[in-house]
């Protein structure tokens, strides 16, 4: 009787171990298939299955493009924009995270700024024009001043205006 109980106990133990290994393999495979699709096109990661033409285009551009490729994030955003626009739905759009944050703040109606109009000059530098009676005007900002940094964070020429706007906005009363 005792040997039968030991046999039953060992059988149960090995069955549980085998089931655990099976489940671990199942979830590991599902995770490994999902992760490259989420992080692609970062260097060193394979393209997700089902887009061989896109993978071939990436390889040809990498091999033959004469110039410096944009950052991986810019390429990824461009691919997402193209994917979403291919749907042909005017109400489905891709909004980059910073622009989405600005839009969410505007919809909440609870954001503050320094009170300037931003524009880019021919060299891509951010040019300021303060609004009347704004914090920027009170601080001495003049029309035509060039923004070089926000809170010690440099703003190089060519920085997108959405990025600069996100740096300048915040909760009302927050110093910038």
Short mmCIF file of N, CA and C in Angstrom, two decimals:
data_model
loop_
_atom_site.label_atom_id
_atom_site.label_comp_id
_atom_site.label_asym_id
_atom_site.label_seq_id
_atom_site.Cartn_x
_atom_site.Cartn_y
_atom_site.Cartn_z
N UNK A 1 0.82 -1.19 0.00
CA UNK A 1 0.00 0.00 0.00
C UNK A 1 0.87 1.27 0.00
N UNK A 2 1.93 1.21 0.82
CA UNK A 2 2.81 2.37 0.93
C UNK A 2 3.52 2.63 -0.40
N UNK A 3 3.94 1.57 -1.10
CA UNK A 3 4.62 1.73 -2.39
C UNK A 3 3.66 2.29 -3.42
N UNK A 4 2.40 1.90 -3.37
CA UNK A 4 1.42 2.44 -4.30
C UNK A 4 1.21 3.93 -4.06
N UNK A 5 1.18 4.34 -2.81
CA UNK A 5 1.03 5.75 -2.48
C UNK A 5 2.23 6.56 -2.96
N UNK A 6 3.43 6.01 -2.75
CA UNK A 6 4.64 6.70 -3.23
C UNK A 6 4.62 6.81 -4.75
N UNK A 7 4.24 5.73 -5.43
CA UNK A 7 4.16 5.73 -6.88
C UNK A 7 3.14 6.77 -7.35
N UNK A 8 1.98 6.81 -6.72
CA UNK A 8 0.94 7.77 -7.06
C UNK A 8 1.44 9.20 -6.83
N UNK A 9 2.12 9.42 -5.73
CA UNK A 9 2.65 10.75 -5.41
C UNK A 9 3.69 11.20 -6.42
N UNK A 10 4.61 10.30 -6.78
CA UNK A 10 5.63 10.64 -7.78
C UNK A 10 5.01 10.88 -9.15
N UNK A 11 4.03 10.06 -9.50
CA UNK A 11 3.34 10.25 -10.79
C UNK A 11 2.66 11.61 -10.83
N UNK A 12 1.99 11.96 -9.76
CA UNK A 12 1.32 13.26 -9.67
C UNK A 12 2.33 14.40 -9.76
N UNK A 13 3.46 14.25 -9.06
CA UNK A 13 4.51 15.28 -9.07
C UNK A 13 5.06 15.48 -10.48
N UNK A 14 5.40 14.38 -11.18
CA UNK A 14 5.97 14.50 -12.52
C UNK A 14 4.94 15.02 -13.52
N UNK A 15 3.69 14.67 -13.34
CA UNK A 15 2.64 15.18 -14.21
C UNK A 15 2.51 16.70 -14.03
N UNK A 16 2.56 17.17 -12.80
CA UNK A 16 2.49 18.60 -12.52
C UNK A 16 3.70 19.31 -13.11
N UNK A 17 4.89 18.73 -12.98
CA UNK A 17 6.10 19.34 -13.56
C UNK A 17 6.00 19.40 -15.08
N UNK A 18 5.55 18.33 -15.71
CA UNK A 18 5.41 18.31 -17.15
C UNK A 18 4.39 19.36 -17.62
N UNK A 19 3.29 19.46 -16.90
CA UNK A 19 2.30 20.49 -17.24
C UNK A 19 2.86 21.89 -17.07
N UNK A 20 3.65 22.11 -16.02
CA UNK A 20 4.27 23.42 -15.80
C UNK A 20 5.24 23.77 -16.92
N UNK A 21 6.04 22.79 -17.34
CA UNK A 21 6.99 23.02 -18.43
C UNK A 21 6.23 23.33 -19.72
N UNK A 22 5.17 22.61 -19.97
CA UNK A 22 4.36 22.86 -21.16
C UNK A 22 3.80 24.28 -21.15
N UNK A 23 3.21 24.69 -20.04
CA UNK A 23 2.65 26.04 -19.95
C UNK A 23 3.73 27.11 -20.08
N UNK A 24 4.87 26.88 -19.46
CA UNK A 24 5.97 27.84 -19.56
C UNK A 24 6.42 28.00 -21.01
N UNK A 25 6.54 26.88 -21.72
CA UNK A 25 6.91 26.94 -23.14
C UNK A 25 5.87 27.65 -23.98
N UNK A 26 4.62 27.38 -23.70
CA UNK A 26 3.53 28.02 -24.44
C UNK A 26 3.57 29.53 -24.26
N UNK A 27 3.67 29.99 -23.02
CA UNK A 27 3.68 31.43 -22.77
C UNK A 27 4.99 32.07 -23.23
N UNK A 28 6.10 31.37 -23.16
CA UNK A 28 7.37 31.92 -23.64
C UNK A 28 7.32 32.11 -25.15
N UNK A 29 6.71 31.17 -25.85
CA UNK A 29 6.61 31.31 -27.31
C UNK A 29 5.70 32.48 -27.67
N UNK A 30 4.58 32.60 -27.01
CA UNK A 30 3.67 33.71 -27.27
C UNK A 30 4.35 35.05 -26.98
N UNK A 31 5.10 35.12 -25.89
CA UNK A 31 5.80 36.36 -25.53
C UNK A 31 6.88 36.68 -26.55
N UNK A 32 7.65 35.67 -26.98
CA UNK A 32 8.74 35.92 -27.93
C UNK A 32 8.21 36.36 -29.28
N UNK A 33 7.02 35.92 -29.65
CA UNK A 33 6.44 36.36 -30.92
C UNK A 33 5.88 37.77 -30.81
N UNK A 34 5.41 38.15 -29.64
CA UNK A 34 4.82 39.48 -29.46
C UNK A 34 5.87 40.56 -29.30
N UNK A 35 6.95 40.30 -28.63
CA UNK A 35 7.93 41.34 -28.31
C UNK A 35 8.57 41.94 -29.55
N UNK A 36 9.08 41.17 -30.53
CA UNK A 36 9.67 41.82 -31.70
C UNK A 36 8.66 42.68 -32.44
N UNK A 37 7.40 42.29 -32.47
CA UNK A 37 6.40 43.08 -33.16
C UNK A 37 6.19 44.42 -32.47
N UNK A 38 6.36 44.45 -31.16
CA UNK A 38 6.18 45.70 -30.43
C UNK A 38 7.40 46.60 -30.53
N UNK A 39 8.61 46.04 -30.60
CA UNK A 39 9.81 46.85 -30.55
C UNK A 39 10.44 47.07 -31.91
N UNK A 40 10.01 46.41 -32.94
CA UNK A 40 10.59 46.57 -34.25
C UNK A 40 10.33 47.97 -34.73
N UNK A 41 11.18 48.73 -35.36
CA UNK A 41 12.37 48.37 -36.10
C UNK A 41 13.66 48.71 -35.37
N UNK A 42 13.78 48.45 -34.13
CA UNK A 42 15.02 48.73 -33.44
C UNK A 42 16.12 47.84 -34.00
N UNK A 43 17.34 48.36 -34.04
CA UNK A 43 18.45 47.59 -34.63
C UNK A 43 18.62 46.25 -33.94
N UNK A 44 18.89 45.25 -34.76
CA UNK A 44 19.16 43.93 -34.22
C UNK A 44 17.94 43.07 -34.03
N UNK A 45 16.75 43.63 -34.16
CA UNK A 45 15.53 42.84 -34.00
C UNK A 45 14.96 42.50 -35.36
N UNK A 46 14.48 41.29 -35.53
CA UNK A 46 13.90 40.92 -36.83
C UNK A 46 12.55 41.60 -37.03
N UNK A 47 12.19 41.76 -38.29
CA UNK A 47 10.89 42.33 -38.61
C UNK A 47 9.81 41.33 -38.24
N UNK A 48 8.62 41.80 -37.90
CA UNK A 48 7.54 40.87 -37.59
C UNK A 48 7.16 40.08 -38.83
N UNK A 49 6.71 38.87 -38.61
CA UNK A 49 6.32 38.01 -39.72
C UNK A 49 5.12 38.61 -40.44
N UNK A 50 5.06 38.41 -41.73
CA UNK A 50 3.92 38.88 -42.50
C UNK A 50 4.17 40.17 -43.26
N UNK A 51 5.37 40.76 -43.16
CA UNK A 51 5.69 41.98 -43.88
C UNK A 51 7.01 41.84 -44.63
N UNK A 52 7.13 40.84 -45.50
CA UNK A 52 8.41 40.61 -46.18
C UNK A 52 8.80 41.77 -47.10
N UNK A 53 7.85 42.43 -47.72
CA UNK A 53 8.16 43.55 -48.60
C UNK A 53 8.77 44.70 -47.81
N UNK A 54 8.22 44.98 -46.65
CA UNK A 54 8.76 46.03 -45.79
C UNK A 54 10.17 45.67 -45.33
N UNK A 55 10.39 44.43 -44.99
CA UNK A 55 11.72 44.00 -44.57
C UNK A 55 12.71 44.14 -45.73
N UNK A 56 12.29 43.79 -46.93
CA UNK A 56 13.15 43.92 -48.10
C UNK A 56 13.46 45.39 -48.38
N UNK A 57 12.46 46.25 -48.25
CA UNK A 57 12.68 47.69 -48.46
C UNK A 57 13.67 48.24 -47.44
N UNK A 58 13.54 47.83 -46.19
CA UNK A 58 14.49 48.28 -45.16
C UNK A 58 15.90 47.85 -45.51
N UNK A 59 16.06 46.62 -45.96
CA UNK A 59 17.39 46.11 -46.31
C UNK A 59 17.97 46.88 -47.50
N UNK A 60 17.15 47.16 -48.51
CA UNK A 60 17.63 47.91 -49.68
C UNK A 60 18.01 49.34 -49.31
N UNK A 61 17.21 49.97 -48.48
CA UNK A 61 17.53 51.34 -48.05
C UNK A 61 18.83 51.34 -47.25
N UNK A 62 18.97 50.40 -46.34
CA UNK A 62 20.19 50.33 -45.53
C UNK A 62 21.42 50.09 -46.41
N UNK A 63 21.25 49.34 -47.48
CA UNK A 63 22.37 49.00 -48.35
C UNK A 63 22.70 50.13 -49.34
N UNK A 64 21.68 50.83 -49.85
CA UNK A 64 21.91 51.75 -50.96
C UNK A 64 21.65 53.23 -50.66
N UNK A 65 21.09 53.55 -49.53
CA UNK A 65 20.77 54.95 -49.23
C UNK A 65 22.05 55.75 -49.05
N UNK A 66 22.14 56.87 -49.78
CA UNK A 66 23.32 57.72 -49.70
C UNK A 66 23.00 58.90 -48.80
N UNK A 67 23.26 58.74 -47.54
CA UNK A 67 22.97 59.79 -46.57
C UNK A 67 22.79 59.16 -45.20
N UNK A 68 22.46 60.00 -44.26
CA UNK A 68 22.27 59.52 -42.90
C UNK A 68 20.80 59.19 -42.68
N UNK A 69 20.54 57.98 -42.20
CA UNK A 69 19.17 57.56 -41.94
C UNK A 69 18.63 58.29 -40.71
N UNK A 70 17.34 58.60 -40.71
CA UNK A 70 16.74 59.21 -39.52
C UNK A 70 16.80 58.25 -38.34
N UNK A 71 16.54 58.78 -37.17
CA UNK A 71 16.53 57.97 -35.96
C UNK A 71 15.48 56.87 -36.08
N UNK A 72 15.69 55.78 -35.36
CA UNK A 72 14.76 54.64 -35.41
C UNK A 72 13.34 55.07 -35.06
N UNK A 73 13.20 55.99 -34.10
CA UNK A 73 11.86 56.44 -33.69
C UNK A 73 11.17 57.18 -34.84
N UNK A 74 11.90 58.01 -35.58
CA UNK A 74 11.30 58.71 -36.72
C UNK A 74 10.85 57.72 -37.79
N UNK A 75 11.68 56.71 -38.05
CA UNK A 75 11.30 55.70 -39.03
C UNK A 75 10.06 54.93 -38.56
N UNK A 76 10.03 54.60 -37.29
CA UNK A 76 8.89 53.86 -36.75
C UNK A 76 7.61 54.69 -36.86
N UNK A 77 7.68 55.97 -36.49
CA UNK A 77 6.51 56.84 -36.60
C UNK A 77 6.06 56.96 -38.05
N UNK A 78 7.01 57.06 -38.97
CA UNK A 78 6.67 57.14 -40.39
C UNK A 78 5.95 55.90 -40.88
N UNK A 79 6.42 54.73 -40.43
CA UNK A 79 5.77 53.48 -40.81
C UNK A 79 4.36 53.40 -40.25
N UNK A 80 4.20 53.82 -39.01
CA UNK A 80 2.87 53.79 -38.39
C UNK A 80 1.94 54.75 -39.12
N UNK A 81 2.44 55.96 -39.46
CA UNK A 81 1.61 56.92 -40.20
C UNK A 81 1.15 56.33 -41.54
N UNK A 82 2.09 55.68 -42.24
CA UNK A 82 1.74 55.05 -43.52
C UNK A 82 0.74 53.93 -43.35
N UNK A 83 0.92 53.12 -42.33
CA UNK A 83 0.00 52.00 -42.05
C UNK A 83 -1.41 52.53 -41.79
N UNK A 84 -1.50 53.55 -40.93
CA UNK A 84 -2.80 54.08 -40.56
C UNK A 84 -3.45 54.79 -41.75
N UNK A 85 -2.66 55.53 -42.53
CA UNK A 85 -3.25 56.24 -43.68
C UNK A 85 -3.73 55.25 -44.75
N UNK A 86 -3.10 54.07 -44.84
CA UNK A 86 -3.52 53.06 -45.82
C UNK A 86 -4.92 52.53 -45.52
N UNK A 87 -5.41 52.74 -44.30
CA UNK A 87 -6.76 52.31 -43.96
C UNK A 87 -7.81 53.10 -44.72
N UNK A 88 -7.45 54.33 -45.12
CA UNK A 88 -8.38 55.15 -45.88
C UNK A 88 -9.51 55.74 -45.05
N UNK A 89 -9.37 55.73 -43.74
CA UNK A 89 -10.40 56.26 -42.86
C UNK A 89 -9.97 57.65 -42.37
N UNK A 90 -10.71 58.71 -42.72
CA UNK A 90 -10.29 60.05 -42.31
C UNK A 90 -10.35 60.27 -40.80
N UNK A 91 -11.00 59.39 -40.06
CA UNK A 91 -11.14 59.55 -38.62
C UNK A 91 -10.13 58.71 -37.83
N UNK A 92 -9.33 57.93 -38.54
CA UNK A 92 -8.30 57.13 -37.89
C UNK A 92 -6.96 57.75 -38.24
N UNK A 93 -6.28 58.31 -37.23
CA UNK A 93 -5.01 58.99 -37.46
C UNK A 93 -4.01 58.59 -36.40
N UNK A 94 -2.74 58.75 -36.73
CA UNK A 94 -1.67 58.51 -35.77
C UNK A 94 -1.18 59.86 -35.28
N UNK A 95 -1.19 60.04 -33.98
CA UNK A 95 -0.70 61.26 -33.38
C UNK A 95 0.50 60.89 -32.52
N UNK A 96 1.64 61.53 -32.78
CA UNK A 96 2.85 61.24 -32.01
C UNK A 96 2.61 61.58 -30.55
N UNK A 97 3.32 60.90 -29.64
CA UNK A 97 3.06 61.07 -28.21
C UNK A 97 3.07 62.51 -27.70
N UNK A 98 4.03 63.33 -28.13
CA UNK A 98 4.07 64.71 -27.64
C UNK A 98 2.87 65.50 -28.13
N UNK A 99 2.51 65.34 -29.40
CA UNK A 99 1.35 66.03 -29.93
C UNK A 99 0.08 65.53 -29.26
N UNK A 100 0.02 64.24 -28.97
CA UNK A 100 -1.14 63.68 -28.28
C UNK A 100 -1.27 64.27 -26.88
N UNK A 101 -0.14 64.46 -26.21
CA UNK A 101 -0.17 65.06 -24.87
C UNK A 101 -0.66 66.51 -24.94
N UNK A 102 -0.19 67.26 -25.94
CA UNK A 102 -0.66 68.64 -26.10
C UNK A 102 -2.16 68.68 -26.35
N UNK A 103 -2.62 67.78 -27.20
CA UNK A 103 -4.05 67.74 -27.51
C UNK A 103 -4.87 67.37 -26.28
N UNK A 104 -4.39 66.40 -25.51
CA UNK A 104 -5.10 66.00 -24.29
C UNK A 104 -5.15 67.16 -23.30
N UNK A 105 -4.04 67.89 -23.15
CA UNK A 105 -4.03 69.05 -22.26
C UNK A 105 -5.01 70.11 -22.73
N UNK A 106 -5.04 70.35 -24.03
CA UNK A 106 -5.96 71.37 -24.57
C UNK A 106 -7.41 70.97 -24.34
N UNK A 107 -7.71 69.67 -24.47
CA UNK A 107 -9.08 69.22 -24.26
C UNK A 107 -9.48 69.30 -22.79
N UNK A 108 -8.52 69.13 -21.89
CA UNK A 108 -8.81 69.24 -20.47
C UNK A 108 -8.99 70.69 -20.06
N UNK A 109 -8.37 71.60 -20.82
CA UNK A 109 -8.47 73.03 -20.51
C UNK A 109 -7.66 73.43 -19.29
N UNK A 110 -6.70 72.62 -18.88
CA UNK A 110 -5.92 72.91 -17.68
C UNK A 110 -4.43 72.89 -18.00
N UNK A 111 -3.98 73.83 -18.81
CA UNK A 111 -2.56 73.91 -19.10
C UNK A 111 -2.16 75.37 -19.11
N UNK A 112 -0.90 75.59 -18.96
CA UNK A 112 -0.38 76.95 -18.98
C UNK A 112 0.79 77.03 -19.92
N UNK A 113 1.09 78.22 -20.33
CA UNK A 113 2.23 78.45 -21.21
C UNK A 113 2.84 79.79 -20.85
N UNK A 114 3.84 80.20 -21.61
CA UNK A 114 4.49 81.47 -21.31
C UNK A 114 3.89 82.63 -22.11
N UNK A 115 2.99 82.33 -23.04
CA UNK A 115 2.32 83.37 -23.79
C UNK A 115 3.10 83.86 -24.99
N UNK A 116 3.53 82.95 -25.84
CA UNK A 116 4.25 83.32 -27.05
C UNK A 116 3.70 82.57 -28.25
N UNK A 117 3.90 83.18 -29.40
CA UNK A 117 3.64 82.49 -30.67
C UNK A 117 4.99 81.98 -31.15
N UNK A 118 5.03 80.73 -31.54
CA UNK A 118 6.28 80.12 -32.00
C UNK A 118 6.26 80.00 -33.52
N UNK A 119 7.42 80.22 -34.13
CA UNK A 119 7.57 79.99 -35.56
C UNK A 119 9.01 79.59 -35.82
N UNK A 120 9.26 79.09 -37.01
CA UNK A 120 10.61 78.70 -37.40
C UNK A 120 11.14 79.68 -38.44
N UNK A 121 12.41 80.08 -38.29
CA UNK A 121 13.00 80.94 -39.31
C UNK A 121 13.59 80.06 -40.41
N UNK A 122 14.25 80.66 -41.39
CA UNK A 122 14.79 79.92 -42.53
C UNK A 122 15.83 78.88 -42.10
N UNK A 123 16.54 79.15 -41.01
CA UNK A 123 17.56 78.21 -40.53
C UNK A 123 16.98 77.12 -39.63
N UNK A 124 15.68 77.19 -39.33
CA UNK A 124 15.04 76.19 -38.48
C UNK A 124 15.07 76.53 -37.00
N UNK A 125 15.54 77.74 -36.66
CA UNK A 125 15.56 78.16 -35.26
C UNK A 125 14.16 78.59 -34.84
N UNK A 126 13.84 78.41 -33.56
CA UNK A 126 12.52 78.74 -33.03
C UNK A 126 12.51 80.24 -32.67
N UNK A 127 11.60 80.96 -33.31
CA UNK A 127 11.49 82.42 -33.10
C UNK A 127 10.25 82.68 -32.26
N UNK A 128 10.38 83.58 -31.29
CA UNK A 128 9.31 83.90 -30.35
C UNK A 128 8.67 85.25 -30.68
N UNK A 129 7.38 85.32 -30.44
CA UNK A 129 6.65 86.60 -30.50
C UNK A 129 5.69 86.59 -29.32
N UNK A 130 5.96 87.41 -28.28
CA UNK A 130 5.12 87.36 -27.07
C UNK A 130 3.74 87.98 -27.30
N UNK A 131 2.75 87.42 -26.61
CA UNK A 131 1.41 88.01 -26.62
C UNK A 131 1.39 89.18 -25.65
N UNK A 132 0.46 90.10 -25.87
CA UNK A 132 0.33 91.25 -24.98
C UNK A 132 -0.04 90.78 -23.57
N UNK A 133 0.56 91.40 -22.59
CA UNK A 133 0.29 91.12 -21.17
C UNK A 133 0.50 89.65 -20.81
N UNK A 134 1.46 89.02 -21.44
CA UNK A 134 1.75 87.61 -21.15
C UNK A 134 2.95 87.51 -20.22
N UNK A 135 3.15 86.34 -19.59
CA UNK A 135 4.34 86.15 -18.77
C UNK A 135 5.63 86.37 -19.55
N UNK A 136 5.65 85.97 -20.84
CA UNK A 136 6.85 86.15 -21.66
C UNK A 136 7.15 87.63 -21.84
N UNK A 137 6.13 88.42 -22.13
CA UNK A 137 6.33 89.87 -22.29
C UNK A 137 6.81 90.49 -20.99
N UNK A 138 6.24 90.06 -19.86
CA UNK A 138 6.66 90.57 -18.56
C UNK A 138 8.11 90.19 -18.25
N UNK A 139 8.57 89.07 -18.78
CA UNK A 139 9.94 88.63 -18.54
C UNK A 139 10.93 89.29 -19.49
N UNK A 140 10.44 90.08 -20.45
CA UNK A 140 11.34 90.80 -21.35
C UNK A 140 11.57 90.14 -22.69
N UNK A 141 10.78 89.14 -23.05
CA UNK A 141 10.92 88.50 -24.36
C UNK A 141 10.42 89.48 -25.41
N UNK A 142 11.22 89.66 -26.46
CA UNK A 142 10.87 90.57 -27.55
C UNK A 142 10.54 89.79 -28.80
N UNK A 143 9.70 90.37 -29.67
CA UNK A 143 9.37 89.74 -30.94
C UNK A 143 10.66 89.54 -31.73
N UNK A 144 10.86 88.32 -32.21
CA UNK A 144 12.05 88.00 -32.99
C UNK A 144 13.15 87.33 -32.18
N UNK A 145 13.00 87.26 -30.85
CA UNK A 145 13.99 86.55 -30.04
C UNK A 145 14.02 85.08 -30.45
N UNK A 146 15.20 84.48 -30.39
CA UNK A 146 15.37 83.07 -30.76
C UNK A 146 15.48 82.25 -29.49
N UNK A 147 14.69 81.18 -29.42
CA UNK A 147 14.70 80.29 -28.26
C UNK A 147 15.88 79.32 -28.41
N UNK A 148 16.77 79.31 -27.42
CA UNK A 148 17.93 78.43 -27.48
C UNK A 148 17.86 77.28 -26.49
N UNK A 149 17.09 77.46 -25.38
CA UNK A 149 16.98 76.41 -24.37
C UNK A 149 15.72 76.62 -23.55
N UNK A 150 15.21 75.53 -22.97
CA UNK A 150 14.08 75.58 -22.05
C UNK A 150 14.51 74.78 -20.82
N UNK A 151 14.54 75.44 -19.68
CA UNK A 151 14.96 74.80 -18.43
C UNK A 151 16.29 74.06 -18.60
N UNK A 152 17.27 74.74 -19.17
CA UNK A 152 18.62 74.21 -19.41
C UNK A 152 18.65 73.04 -20.39
N UNK A 153 17.56 72.80 -21.09
CA UNK A 153 17.53 71.76 -22.13
C UNK A 153 17.65 72.47 -23.47
N UNK A 154 18.74 72.22 -24.23
CA UNK A 154 18.94 72.94 -25.50
C UNK A 154 17.82 72.67 -26.49
N UNK A 155 17.52 73.69 -27.28
CA UNK A 155 16.53 73.58 -28.35
C UNK A 155 17.27 73.89 -29.65
N UNK A 156 17.84 72.86 -30.29
CA UNK A 156 18.61 73.10 -31.51
C UNK A 156 17.71 73.45 -32.69
N UNK A 157 18.29 74.09 -33.70
CA UNK A 157 17.55 74.41 -34.92
C UNK A 157 16.99 73.12 -35.51
N UNK A 158 15.78 73.20 -36.00
CA UNK A 158 15.12 72.03 -36.59
C UNK A 158 14.25 71.26 -35.61
N UNK A 159 14.22 71.68 -34.35
CA UNK A 159 13.36 71.01 -33.38
C UNK A 159 11.91 71.27 -33.77
N UNK A 160 11.07 70.23 -33.86
CA UNK A 160 9.66 70.44 -34.23
C UNK A 160 8.95 71.35 -33.22
N UNK A 161 8.04 72.17 -33.73
CA UNK A 161 7.33 73.12 -32.87
C UNK A 161 6.49 72.41 -31.81
N UNK A 162 5.95 71.22 -32.13
CA UNK A 162 5.19 70.47 -31.13
C UNK A 162 6.07 70.11 -29.94
N UNK A 163 7.31 69.77 -30.21
CA UNK A 163 8.25 69.42 -29.14
C UNK A 163 8.53 70.64 -28.27
N UNK A 164 8.76 71.78 -28.90
CA UNK A 164 9.04 73.02 -28.16
C UNK A 164 7.82 73.42 -27.35
N UNK A 165 6.64 73.33 -27.94
CA UNK A 165 5.41 73.67 -27.24
C UNK A 165 5.22 72.79 -26.02
N UNK A 166 5.52 71.50 -26.15
CA UNK A 166 5.39 70.59 -25.01
C UNK A 166 6.36 70.98 -23.90
N UNK A 167 7.55 71.46 -24.26
CA UNK A 167 8.52 71.88 -23.25
C UNK A 167 8.06 73.14 -22.52
N UNK A 168 7.34 74.01 -23.23
CA UNK A 168 6.93 75.29 -22.64
C UNK A 168 5.62 75.21 -21.87
N UNK A 169 4.84 74.19 -22.10
CA UNK A 169 3.55 74.07 -21.42
C UNK A 169 3.66 73.26 -20.15
N UNK A 170 2.74 73.50 -19.26
CA UNK A 170 2.67 72.75 -18.02
C UNK A 170 1.49 73.24 -17.23
N UNK A 171 1.44 72.87 -15.97
CA UNK A 171 0.36 73.32 -15.10
C UNK A 171 0.47 74.83 -14.91
N UNK A 172 -0.68 75.47 -14.73
CA UNK A 172 -0.70 76.91 -14.53
C UNK A 172 0.11 77.25 -13.28
N UNK A 173 1.00 78.24 -13.42
CA UNK A 173 1.82 78.67 -12.29
C UNK A 173 3.16 77.97 -12.19
N UNK A 174 3.41 76.99 -13.04
CA UNK A 174 4.68 76.27 -13.03
C UNK A 174 5.74 77.14 -13.71
N UNK A 175 6.88 77.36 -13.07
CA UNK A 175 7.91 78.18 -13.72
C UNK A 175 8.60 77.43 -14.85
N UNK A 176 8.92 78.18 -15.91
CA UNK A 176 9.67 77.64 -17.06
C UNK A 176 10.79 78.60 -17.35
#
